[in-house]
Every structure is written in C-alpha cells, then in structure tokens.
PDB file of C-alpha atoms and ligand atoms in Angstrom:
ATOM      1  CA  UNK A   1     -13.428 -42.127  10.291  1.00  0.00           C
ATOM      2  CA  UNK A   2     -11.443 -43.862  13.079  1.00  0.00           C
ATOM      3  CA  UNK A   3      -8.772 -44.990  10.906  1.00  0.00           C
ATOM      4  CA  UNK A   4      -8.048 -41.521   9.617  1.00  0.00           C
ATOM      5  CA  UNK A   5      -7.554 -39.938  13.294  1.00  0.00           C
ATOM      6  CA  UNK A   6      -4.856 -42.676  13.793  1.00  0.00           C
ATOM      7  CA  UNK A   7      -0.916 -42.621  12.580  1.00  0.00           C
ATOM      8  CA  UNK A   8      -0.426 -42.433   9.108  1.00  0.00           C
ATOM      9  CA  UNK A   9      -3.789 -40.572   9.197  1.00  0.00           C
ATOM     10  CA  UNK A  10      -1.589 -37.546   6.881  1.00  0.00           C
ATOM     11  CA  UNK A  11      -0.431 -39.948   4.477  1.00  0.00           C
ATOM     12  CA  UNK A  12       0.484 -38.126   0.789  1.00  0.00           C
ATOM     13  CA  UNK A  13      -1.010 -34.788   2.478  1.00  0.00           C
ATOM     14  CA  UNK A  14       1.123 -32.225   1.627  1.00  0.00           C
ATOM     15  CA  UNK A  15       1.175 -29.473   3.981  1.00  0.00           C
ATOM     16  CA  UNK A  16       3.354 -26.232   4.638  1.00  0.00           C
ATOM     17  CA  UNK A  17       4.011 -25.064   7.976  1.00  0.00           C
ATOM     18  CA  UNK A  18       5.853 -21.535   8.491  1.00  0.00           C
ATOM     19  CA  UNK A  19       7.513 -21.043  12.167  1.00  0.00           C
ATOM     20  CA  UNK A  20      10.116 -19.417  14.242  1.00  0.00           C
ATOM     21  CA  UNK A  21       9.641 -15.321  13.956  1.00  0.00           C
ATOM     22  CA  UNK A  22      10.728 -12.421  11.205  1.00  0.00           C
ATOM     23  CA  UNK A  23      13.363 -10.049  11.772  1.00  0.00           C
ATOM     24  CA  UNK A  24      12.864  -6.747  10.028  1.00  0.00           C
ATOM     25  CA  UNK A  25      16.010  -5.119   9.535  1.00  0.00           C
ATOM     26  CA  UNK A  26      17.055  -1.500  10.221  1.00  0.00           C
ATOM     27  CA  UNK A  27      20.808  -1.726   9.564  1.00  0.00           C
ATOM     28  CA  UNK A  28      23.207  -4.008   9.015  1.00  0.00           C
ATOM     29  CA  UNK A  29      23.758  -5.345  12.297  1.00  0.00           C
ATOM     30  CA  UNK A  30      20.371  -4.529  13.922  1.00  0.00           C
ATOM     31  CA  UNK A  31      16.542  -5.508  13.593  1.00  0.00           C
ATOM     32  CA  UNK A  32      13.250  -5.226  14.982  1.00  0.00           C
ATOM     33  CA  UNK A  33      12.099  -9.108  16.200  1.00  0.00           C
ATOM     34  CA  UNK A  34      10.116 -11.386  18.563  1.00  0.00           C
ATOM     35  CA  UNK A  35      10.565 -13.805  21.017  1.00  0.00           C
ATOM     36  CA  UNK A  36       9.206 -16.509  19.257  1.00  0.00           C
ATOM     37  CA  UNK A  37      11.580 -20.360  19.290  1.00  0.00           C
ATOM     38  CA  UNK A  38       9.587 -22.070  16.579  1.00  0.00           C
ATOM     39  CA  UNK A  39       9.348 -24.520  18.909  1.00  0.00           C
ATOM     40  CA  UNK A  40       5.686 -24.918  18.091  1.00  0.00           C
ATOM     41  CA  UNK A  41       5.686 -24.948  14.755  1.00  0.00           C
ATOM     42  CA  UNK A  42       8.772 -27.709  14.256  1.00  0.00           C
ATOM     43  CA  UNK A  43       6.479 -30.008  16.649  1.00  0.00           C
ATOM     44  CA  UNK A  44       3.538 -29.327  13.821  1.00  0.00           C
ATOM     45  CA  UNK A  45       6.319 -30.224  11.023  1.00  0.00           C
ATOM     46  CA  UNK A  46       7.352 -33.046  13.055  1.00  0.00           C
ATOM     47  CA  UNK A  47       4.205 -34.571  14.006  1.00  0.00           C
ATOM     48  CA  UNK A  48       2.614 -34.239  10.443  1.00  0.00           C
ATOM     49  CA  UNK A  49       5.873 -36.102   8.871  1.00  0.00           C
ATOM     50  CA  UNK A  50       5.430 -38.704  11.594  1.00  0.00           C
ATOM     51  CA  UNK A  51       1.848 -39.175  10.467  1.00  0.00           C
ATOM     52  CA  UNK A  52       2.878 -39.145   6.662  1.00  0.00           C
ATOM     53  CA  UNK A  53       2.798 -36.057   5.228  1.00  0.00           C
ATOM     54  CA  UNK A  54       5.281 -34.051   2.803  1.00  0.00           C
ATOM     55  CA  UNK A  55       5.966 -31.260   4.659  1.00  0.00           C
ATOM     56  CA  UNK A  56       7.531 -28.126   3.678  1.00  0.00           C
ATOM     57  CA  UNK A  57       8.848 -25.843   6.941  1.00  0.00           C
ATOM     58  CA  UNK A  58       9.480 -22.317   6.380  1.00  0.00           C
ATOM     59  CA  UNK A  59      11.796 -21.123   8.489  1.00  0.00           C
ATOM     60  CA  UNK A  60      12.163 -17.672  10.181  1.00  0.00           C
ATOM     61  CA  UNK A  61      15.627 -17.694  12.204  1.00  0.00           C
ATOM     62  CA  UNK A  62      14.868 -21.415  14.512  1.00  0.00           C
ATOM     63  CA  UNK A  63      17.755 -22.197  16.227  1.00  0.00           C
ATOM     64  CA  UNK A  64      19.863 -25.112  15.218  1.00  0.00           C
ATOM     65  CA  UNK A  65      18.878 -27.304  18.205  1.00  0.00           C
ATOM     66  CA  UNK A  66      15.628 -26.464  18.102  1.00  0.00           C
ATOM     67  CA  UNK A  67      15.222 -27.097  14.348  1.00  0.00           C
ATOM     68  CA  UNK A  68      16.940 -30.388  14.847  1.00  0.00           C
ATOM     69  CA  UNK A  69      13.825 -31.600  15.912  1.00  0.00           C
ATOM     70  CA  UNK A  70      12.573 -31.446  12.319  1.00  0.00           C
ATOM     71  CA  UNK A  71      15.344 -33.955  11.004  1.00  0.00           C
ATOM     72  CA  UNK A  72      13.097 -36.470   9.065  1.00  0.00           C
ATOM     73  CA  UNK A  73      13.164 -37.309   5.290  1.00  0.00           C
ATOM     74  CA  UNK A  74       9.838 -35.983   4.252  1.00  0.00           C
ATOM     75  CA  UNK A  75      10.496 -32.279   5.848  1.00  0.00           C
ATOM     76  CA  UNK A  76      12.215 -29.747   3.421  1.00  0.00           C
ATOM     77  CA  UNK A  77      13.400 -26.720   5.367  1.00  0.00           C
ATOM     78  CA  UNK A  78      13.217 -23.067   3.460  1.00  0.00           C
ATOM     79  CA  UNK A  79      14.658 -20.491   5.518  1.00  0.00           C
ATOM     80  CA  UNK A  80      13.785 -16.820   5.564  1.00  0.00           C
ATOM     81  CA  UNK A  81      14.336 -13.593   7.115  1.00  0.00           C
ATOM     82  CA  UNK A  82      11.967 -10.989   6.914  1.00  0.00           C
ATOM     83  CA  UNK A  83       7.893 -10.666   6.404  1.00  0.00           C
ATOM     84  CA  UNK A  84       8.373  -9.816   2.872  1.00  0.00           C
ATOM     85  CA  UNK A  85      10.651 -13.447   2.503  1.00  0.00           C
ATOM     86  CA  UNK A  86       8.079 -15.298   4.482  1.00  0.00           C
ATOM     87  CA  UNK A  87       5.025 -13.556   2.686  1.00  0.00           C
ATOM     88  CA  UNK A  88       7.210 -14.711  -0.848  1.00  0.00           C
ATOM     89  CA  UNK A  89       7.746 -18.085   0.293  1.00  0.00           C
ATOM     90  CA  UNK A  90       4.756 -19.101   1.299  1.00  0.00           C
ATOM     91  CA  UNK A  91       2.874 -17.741  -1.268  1.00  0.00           C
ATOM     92  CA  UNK A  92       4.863 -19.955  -3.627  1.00  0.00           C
ATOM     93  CA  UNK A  93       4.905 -23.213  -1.488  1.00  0.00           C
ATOM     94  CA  UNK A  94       1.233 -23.088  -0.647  1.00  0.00           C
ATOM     95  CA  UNK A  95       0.454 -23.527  -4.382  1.00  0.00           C
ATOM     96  CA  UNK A  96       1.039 -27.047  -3.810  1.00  0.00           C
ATOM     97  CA  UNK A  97      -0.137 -27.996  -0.585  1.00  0.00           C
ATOM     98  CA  UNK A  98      -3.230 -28.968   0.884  1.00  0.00           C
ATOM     99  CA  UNK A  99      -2.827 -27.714   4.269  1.00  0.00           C
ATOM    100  CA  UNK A 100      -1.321 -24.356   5.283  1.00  0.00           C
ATOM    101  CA  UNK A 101      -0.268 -23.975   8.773  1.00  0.00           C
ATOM    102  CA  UNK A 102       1.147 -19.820   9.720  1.00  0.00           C
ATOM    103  CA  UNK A 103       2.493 -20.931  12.660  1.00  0.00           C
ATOM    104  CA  UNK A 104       5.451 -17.776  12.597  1.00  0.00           C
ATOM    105  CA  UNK A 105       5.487 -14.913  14.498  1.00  0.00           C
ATOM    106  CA  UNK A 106       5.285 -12.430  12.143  1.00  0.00           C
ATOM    107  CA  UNK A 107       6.335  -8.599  12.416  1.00  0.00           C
ATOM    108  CA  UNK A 108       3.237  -6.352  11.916  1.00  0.00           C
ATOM    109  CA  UNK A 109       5.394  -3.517  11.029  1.00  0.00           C
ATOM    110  CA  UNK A 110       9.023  -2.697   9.212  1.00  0.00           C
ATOM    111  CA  UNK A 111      11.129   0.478   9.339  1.00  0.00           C
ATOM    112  CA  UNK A 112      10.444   2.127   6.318  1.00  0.00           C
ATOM    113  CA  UNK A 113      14.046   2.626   5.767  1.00  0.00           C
ATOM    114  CA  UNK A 114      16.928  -0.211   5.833  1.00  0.00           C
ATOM    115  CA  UNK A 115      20.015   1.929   6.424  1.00  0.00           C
ATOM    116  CA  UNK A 116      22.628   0.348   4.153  1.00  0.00           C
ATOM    117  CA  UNK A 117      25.355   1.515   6.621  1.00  0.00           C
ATOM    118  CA  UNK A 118      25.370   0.957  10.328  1.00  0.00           C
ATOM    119  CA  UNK A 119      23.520   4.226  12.113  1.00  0.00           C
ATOM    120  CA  UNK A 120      25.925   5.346  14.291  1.00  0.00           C
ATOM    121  CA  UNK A 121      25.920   8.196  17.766  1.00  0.00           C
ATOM    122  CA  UNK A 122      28.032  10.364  15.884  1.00  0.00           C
ATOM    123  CA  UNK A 123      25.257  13.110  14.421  1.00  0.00           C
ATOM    124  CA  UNK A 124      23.971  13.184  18.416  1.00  0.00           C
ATOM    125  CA  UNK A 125      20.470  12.449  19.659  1.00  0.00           C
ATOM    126  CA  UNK A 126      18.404   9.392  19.584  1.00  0.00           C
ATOM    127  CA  UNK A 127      17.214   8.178  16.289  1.00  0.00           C
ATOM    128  CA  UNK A 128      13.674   7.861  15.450  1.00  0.00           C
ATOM    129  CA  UNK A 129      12.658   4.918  13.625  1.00  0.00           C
ATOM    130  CA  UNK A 130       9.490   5.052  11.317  1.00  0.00           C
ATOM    131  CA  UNK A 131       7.703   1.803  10.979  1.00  0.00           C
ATOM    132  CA  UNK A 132       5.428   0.849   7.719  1.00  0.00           C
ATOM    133  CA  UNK A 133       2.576  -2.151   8.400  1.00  0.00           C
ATOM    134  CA  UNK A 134       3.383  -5.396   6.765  1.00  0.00           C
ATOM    135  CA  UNK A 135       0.910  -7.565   4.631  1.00  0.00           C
ATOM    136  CA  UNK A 136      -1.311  -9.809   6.414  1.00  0.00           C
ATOM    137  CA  UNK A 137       0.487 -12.796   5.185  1.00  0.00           C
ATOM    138  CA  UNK A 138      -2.278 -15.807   6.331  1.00  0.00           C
ATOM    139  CA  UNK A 139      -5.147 -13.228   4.989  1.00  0.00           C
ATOM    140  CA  UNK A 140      -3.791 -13.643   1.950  1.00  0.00           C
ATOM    141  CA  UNK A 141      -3.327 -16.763   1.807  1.00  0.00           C
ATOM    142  CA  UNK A 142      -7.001 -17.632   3.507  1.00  0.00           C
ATOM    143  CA  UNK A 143      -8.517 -15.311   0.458  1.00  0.00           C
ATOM    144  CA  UNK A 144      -6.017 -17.033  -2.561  1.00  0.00           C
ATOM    145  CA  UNK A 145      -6.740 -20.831  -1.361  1.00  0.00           C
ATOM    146  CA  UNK A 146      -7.960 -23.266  -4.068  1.00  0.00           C
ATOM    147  CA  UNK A 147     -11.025 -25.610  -2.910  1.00  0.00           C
ATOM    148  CA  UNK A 148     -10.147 -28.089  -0.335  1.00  0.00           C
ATOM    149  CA  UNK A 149      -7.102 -26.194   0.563  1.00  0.00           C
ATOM    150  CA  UNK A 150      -7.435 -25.309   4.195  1.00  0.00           C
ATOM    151  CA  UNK A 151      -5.304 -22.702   6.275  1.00  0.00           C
ATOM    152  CA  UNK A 152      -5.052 -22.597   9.512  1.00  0.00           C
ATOM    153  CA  UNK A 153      -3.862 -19.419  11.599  1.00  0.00           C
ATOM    154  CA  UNK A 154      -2.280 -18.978  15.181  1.00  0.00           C
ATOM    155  CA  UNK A 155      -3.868 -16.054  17.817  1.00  0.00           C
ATOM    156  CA  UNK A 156      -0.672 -14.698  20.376  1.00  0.00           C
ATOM    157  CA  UNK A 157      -3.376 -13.302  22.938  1.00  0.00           C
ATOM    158  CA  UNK A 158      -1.800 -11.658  26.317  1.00  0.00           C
ATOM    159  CA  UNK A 159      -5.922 -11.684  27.551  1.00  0.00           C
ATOM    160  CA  UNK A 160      -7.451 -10.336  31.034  1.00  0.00           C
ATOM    161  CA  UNK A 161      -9.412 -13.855  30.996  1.00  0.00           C
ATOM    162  CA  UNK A 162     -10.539 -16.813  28.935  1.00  0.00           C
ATOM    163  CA  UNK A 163     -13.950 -15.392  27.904  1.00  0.00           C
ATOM    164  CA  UNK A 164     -12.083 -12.049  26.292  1.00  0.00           C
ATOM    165  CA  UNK A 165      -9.064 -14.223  24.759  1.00  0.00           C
ATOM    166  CA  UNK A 166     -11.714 -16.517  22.492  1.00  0.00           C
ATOM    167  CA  UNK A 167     -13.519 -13.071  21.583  1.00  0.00           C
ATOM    168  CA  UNK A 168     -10.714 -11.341  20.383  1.00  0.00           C
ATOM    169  CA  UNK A 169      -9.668 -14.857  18.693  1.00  0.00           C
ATOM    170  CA  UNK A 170     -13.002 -15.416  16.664  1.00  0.00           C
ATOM    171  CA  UNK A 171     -12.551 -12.064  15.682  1.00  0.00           C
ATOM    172  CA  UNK A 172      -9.564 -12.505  14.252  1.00  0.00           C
ATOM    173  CA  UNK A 173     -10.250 -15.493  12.842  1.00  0.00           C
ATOM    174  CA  UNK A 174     -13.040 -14.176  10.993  1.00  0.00           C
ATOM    175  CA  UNK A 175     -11.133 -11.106   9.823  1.00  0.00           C
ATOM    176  CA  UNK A 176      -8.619 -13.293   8.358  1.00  0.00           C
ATOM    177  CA  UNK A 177     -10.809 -15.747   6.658  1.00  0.00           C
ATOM    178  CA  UNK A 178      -8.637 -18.497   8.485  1.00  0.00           C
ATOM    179  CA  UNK A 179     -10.766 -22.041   8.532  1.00  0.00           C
ATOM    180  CA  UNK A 180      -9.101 -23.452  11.944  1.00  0.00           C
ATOM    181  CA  UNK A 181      -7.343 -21.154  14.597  1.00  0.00           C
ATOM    182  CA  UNK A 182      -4.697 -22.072  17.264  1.00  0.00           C
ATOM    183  CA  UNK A 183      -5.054 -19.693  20.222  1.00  0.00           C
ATOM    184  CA  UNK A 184      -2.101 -19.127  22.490  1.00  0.00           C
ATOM    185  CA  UNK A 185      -2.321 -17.100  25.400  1.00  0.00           C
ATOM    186  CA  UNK A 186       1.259 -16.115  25.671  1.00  0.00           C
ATOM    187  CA  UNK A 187       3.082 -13.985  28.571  1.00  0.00           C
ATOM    188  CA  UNK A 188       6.618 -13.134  29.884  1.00  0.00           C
ATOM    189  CA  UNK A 189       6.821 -16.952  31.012  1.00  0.00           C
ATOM    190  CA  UNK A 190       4.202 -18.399  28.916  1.00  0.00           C
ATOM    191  CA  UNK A 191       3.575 -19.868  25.447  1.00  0.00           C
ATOM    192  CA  UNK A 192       6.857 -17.972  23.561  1.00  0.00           C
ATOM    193  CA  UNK A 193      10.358 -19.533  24.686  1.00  0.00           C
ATOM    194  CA  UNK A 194       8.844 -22.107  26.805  1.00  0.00           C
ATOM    195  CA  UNK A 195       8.817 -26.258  26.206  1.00  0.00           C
ATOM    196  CA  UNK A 196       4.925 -26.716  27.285  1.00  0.00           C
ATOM    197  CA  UNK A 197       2.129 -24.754  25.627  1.00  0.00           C
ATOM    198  CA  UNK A 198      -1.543 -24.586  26.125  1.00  0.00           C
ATOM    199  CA  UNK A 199      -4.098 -23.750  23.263  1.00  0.00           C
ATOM    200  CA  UNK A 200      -7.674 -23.630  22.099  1.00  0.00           C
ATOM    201  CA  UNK A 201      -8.626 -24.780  18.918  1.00  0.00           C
ATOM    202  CA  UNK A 202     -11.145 -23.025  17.096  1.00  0.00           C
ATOM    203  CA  UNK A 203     -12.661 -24.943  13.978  1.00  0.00           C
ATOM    204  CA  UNK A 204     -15.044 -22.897  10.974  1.00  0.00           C
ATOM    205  CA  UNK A 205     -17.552 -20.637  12.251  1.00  0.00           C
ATOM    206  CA  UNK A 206     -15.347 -20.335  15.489  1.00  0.00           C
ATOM    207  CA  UNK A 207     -16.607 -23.420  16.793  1.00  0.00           C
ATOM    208  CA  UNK A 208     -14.358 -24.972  19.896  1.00  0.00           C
ATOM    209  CA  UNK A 209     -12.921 -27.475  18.186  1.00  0.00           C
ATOM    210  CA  UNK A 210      -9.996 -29.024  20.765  1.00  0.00           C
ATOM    211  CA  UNK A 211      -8.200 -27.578  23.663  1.00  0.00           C
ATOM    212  CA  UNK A 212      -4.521 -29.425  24.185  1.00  0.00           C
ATOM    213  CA  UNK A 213      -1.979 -28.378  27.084  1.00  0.00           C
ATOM    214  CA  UNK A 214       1.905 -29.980  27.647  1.00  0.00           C
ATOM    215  CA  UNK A 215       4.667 -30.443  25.279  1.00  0.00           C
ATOM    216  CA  UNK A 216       4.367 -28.641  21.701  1.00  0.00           C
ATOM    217  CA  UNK A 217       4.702 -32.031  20.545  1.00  0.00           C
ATOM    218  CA  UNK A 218       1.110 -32.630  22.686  1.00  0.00           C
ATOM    219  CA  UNK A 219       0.022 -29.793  21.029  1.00  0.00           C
ATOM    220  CA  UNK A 220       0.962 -30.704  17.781  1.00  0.00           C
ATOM    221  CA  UNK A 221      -0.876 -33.803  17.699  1.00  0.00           C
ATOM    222  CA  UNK A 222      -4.118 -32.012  19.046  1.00  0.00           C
ATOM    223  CA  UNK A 223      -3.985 -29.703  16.259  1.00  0.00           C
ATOM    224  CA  UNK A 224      -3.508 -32.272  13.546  1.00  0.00           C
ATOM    225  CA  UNK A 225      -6.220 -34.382  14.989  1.00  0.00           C
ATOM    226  CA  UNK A 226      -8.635 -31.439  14.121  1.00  0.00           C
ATOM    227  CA  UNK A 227      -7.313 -30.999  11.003  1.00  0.00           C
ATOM    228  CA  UNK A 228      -7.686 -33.902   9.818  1.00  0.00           C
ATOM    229  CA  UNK A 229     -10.887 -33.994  10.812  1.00  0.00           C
ATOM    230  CA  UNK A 230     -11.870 -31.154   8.811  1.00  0.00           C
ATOM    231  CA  UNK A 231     -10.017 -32.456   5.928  1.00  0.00           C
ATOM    232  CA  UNK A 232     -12.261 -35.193   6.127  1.00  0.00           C
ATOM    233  CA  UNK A 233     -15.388 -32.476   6.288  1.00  0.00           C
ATOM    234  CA  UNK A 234     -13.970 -30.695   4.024  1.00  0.00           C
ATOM    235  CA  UNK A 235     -13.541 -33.658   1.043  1.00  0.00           C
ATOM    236  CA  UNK A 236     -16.601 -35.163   1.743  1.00  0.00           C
TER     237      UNK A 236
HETATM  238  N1  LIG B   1       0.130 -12.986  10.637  1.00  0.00           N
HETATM  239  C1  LIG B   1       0.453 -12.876   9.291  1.00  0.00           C
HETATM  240  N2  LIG B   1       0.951 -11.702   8.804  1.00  0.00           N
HETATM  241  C2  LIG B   1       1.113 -10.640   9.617  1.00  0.00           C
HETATM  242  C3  LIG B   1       0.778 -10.737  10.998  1.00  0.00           C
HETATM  243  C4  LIG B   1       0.290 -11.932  11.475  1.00  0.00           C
HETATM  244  O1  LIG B   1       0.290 -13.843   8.547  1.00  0.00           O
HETATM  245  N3  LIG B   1       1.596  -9.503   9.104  1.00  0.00           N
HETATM  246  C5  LIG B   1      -0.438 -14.254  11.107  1.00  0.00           C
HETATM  247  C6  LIG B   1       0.350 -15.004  12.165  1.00  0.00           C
HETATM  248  O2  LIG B   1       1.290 -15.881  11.579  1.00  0.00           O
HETATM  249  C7  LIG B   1      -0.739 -15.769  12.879  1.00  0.00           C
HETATM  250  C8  LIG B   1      -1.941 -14.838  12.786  1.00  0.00           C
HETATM  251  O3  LIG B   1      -1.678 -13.961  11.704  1.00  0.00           O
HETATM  252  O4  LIG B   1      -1.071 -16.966  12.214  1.00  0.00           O
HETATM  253  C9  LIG B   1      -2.236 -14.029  14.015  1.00  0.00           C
HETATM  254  O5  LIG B   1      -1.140 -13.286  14.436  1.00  0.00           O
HETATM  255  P1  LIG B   1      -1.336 -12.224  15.605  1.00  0.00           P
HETATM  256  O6  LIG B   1      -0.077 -11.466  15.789  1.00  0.00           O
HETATM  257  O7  LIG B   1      -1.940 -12.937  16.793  1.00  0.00           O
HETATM  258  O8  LIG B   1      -2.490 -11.292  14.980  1.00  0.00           O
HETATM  259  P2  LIG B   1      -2.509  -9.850  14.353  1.00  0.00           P
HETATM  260  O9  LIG B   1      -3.532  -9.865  13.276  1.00  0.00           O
HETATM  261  O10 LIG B   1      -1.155  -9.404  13.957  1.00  0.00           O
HETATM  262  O11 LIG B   1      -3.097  -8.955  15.525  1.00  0.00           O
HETATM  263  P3  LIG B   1      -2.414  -8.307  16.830  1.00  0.00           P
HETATM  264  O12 LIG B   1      -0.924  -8.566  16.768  1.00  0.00           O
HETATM  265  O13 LIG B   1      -2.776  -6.867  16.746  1.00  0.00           O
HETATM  266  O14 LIG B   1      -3.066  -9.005  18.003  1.00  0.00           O
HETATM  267 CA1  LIG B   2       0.667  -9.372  15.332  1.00  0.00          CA
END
C-alpha cells in the first residue's frame, strides 16, 4: 500500500473533476452566480495529473490565470456555463472515468424564464424574478455510477461550530449517496476567493477520513491521498 500513496500513485486513473461556479442566466447581459474561483478544483486537476492521471476539468467560468494552473498535457479542459451544461457534461464524461470529483459551485436554482431581450426600467417597478430548483447534479451521478466508480462531493457549510458543520455534512453526504465528502466551511473571507483553504474529509459511512489546511494545492494532495486509498478499498 505505501507505494500507491506516493507520486505516480494515479497512474492510468482517469478521473473528472468539475470546478469554478454556474451562472444561470436571466437576460442577455445578466445572471444569477457565486463567488466561487475554481481555485480548488484546478489544484485537484493539477495534483491528480501530477500523480498520473487523465484528467478531464469541467469548467464553469475559471478565470484565465487561475485556470493556467491546469496547463499540463494530460488535463483536457471542457468549459460550461450553466447547471444544465455542467449537469450534460458531466454526465457524459463520467462514463469513462473512474473517479468523479463535483468540485463546482453549483446554482440550486434558475429563473424560470431567460428573457431573450435585455429587461429594461422602462415598464416601471422592480422586476420579480421566479427561480425553478436545479437537478442535484453529484446525486445523480452518485446513483448512475458503475462498480468501482467512486464520486466524491464538496459541502460549502457557513456553520455556528465544528460539531454542527460535520452534522449537516454527513447528512448531506448521505442524502447524496456521495462515497467521500470534502467539507469547506466557507465565509465572507474564507474558503471561496481565497488562496488557503481548510477541509474535512469524510470517507463512506461518514467516517473522518483526513483533515488538510494551507494552499488548495495542500488540499489537493490531502484529498487524493484518501482517494486513493479508497480506490485501493474499493478494488480489493
Ligand atoms: N451540487 C450539485 N448539484 C446541485 C447543487 C449542488 O451537484 N444542484 C453539488 C456540489 O457540486 C457539491 C455538493 O453538491 O459537490 C454540495 O453542494 P452544497 O451547495 O454544499 O449542497 P446543497 O445540497 O446544494 O445544499 P445547501 O446549498 O442547501 O447547503
Ligand atoms: Ca447549494
């Protein structure tokens, strides 16, 4: 086991890591988003390449600088835009891969109706905008995974402590069927936007698994150290 928690541990594992965070327009020139970089889930991409996988990287609007850091011959970048583009893509590029990482921010609800001209102040009042739920993307991925295929699922968790923050994680992770969850406690200066990161890692049956803190490039490797590990559970 050793040699598989080293470099190269990743080798011919082909794994597909979504990042960065929808945008769900409502107009032309307008749309409902988050404040997520990607910068977490380019480290992932980045780290797995550097440890020998093929990975794909979905991409939900990452910045040009930031998605530099994904340069490397063995990432392929898809972009997208919106939850329904992210939900299509990765439905499509997890039939071939062997891990599944939903490391985007995705929008839990769209308008219901894309104006196909700009809404303007000219009728008066304020507009209201009606919103529509979007499809649990890494839910349905967790319940359409072949065996061996393992997914693995992010938590954004603005918590009152620790103890209430891994509660409302396991939860989730059980709801969505995920087999290893990264939970982020995020805030107006932490975890979205930022270089450093801090997460608990929460294995099958919710089990603590890893805990990482500093760069997302730290972070990175933590995750894919537990991965692997289960990958080796998993195939065994
Ligand atoms: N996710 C997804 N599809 C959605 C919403 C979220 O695939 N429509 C994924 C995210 O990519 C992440 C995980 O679900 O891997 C958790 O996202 P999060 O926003 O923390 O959870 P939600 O289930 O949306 O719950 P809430 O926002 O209410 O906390
Ligand atoms: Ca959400």
């Amino acid at each position: 086991a050793q040699a598989l928690l080293t470099p190269g541990d990743l080798a011919g594992v082909r794994v597909v890591v979504s990042a960065g965070g929808t945008r769900e327009p409502i107009d032309p020139v307008r749309f409902l988003g988050n404040r997520s970089s990607g910068r977490q889930g380019v480290a992932l991409a980045a780290e797995a390449a550097a440890r020998g996988a093929e990975v794909t990287l979905v991409s939900a609007h990452i910045s040009g600088d930031v998605l530099a850091e994904a340069r490397h011959p063995s990432i392929r970048i898809v972009p997208v835009g919106a939850a329904a583009d992210l939900a299509e893509a990765m439905t499509r590029e997890s039939e071939v891969a062997d891990v599944v990482v939903m490391a985007a921010a995705v929008a839990d609800y769209r308008p219901v109706q894309v104006s196909e001209r700009k809404l303007t102040k000219e009728g008066g009042g304020v507009p209201a905008i009606d919103l529509i739920e979007n499809e649990d993307i890494v839910a349905s991925l967790a319940a359409a995974r072949r065996p061996g295929q393992l997914v693995v699922g992010f938590a954004a968790e603005t918590p009152e402590d620790q103890a209430e923050m891994l509660a409302r994680a396991r939860g989730k992770q059980q709801r969505k069927g995920v087999d290893v969850l990264v939970v982020n406690e995020v805030g107006w200066e932490r975890g979205f936007e930022s270089v450093e990161n801090a997460v608990h890692i929460l294995g099958p049956g919710g089990v603590e698994a890893g805990a990482a803190s500093g760069s997302k490039r730290a972070v990175a490797a933590a995750i894919w150290g537990v991965i692997a590990e289960q990958r080796v559970l998993n195939l065994s």
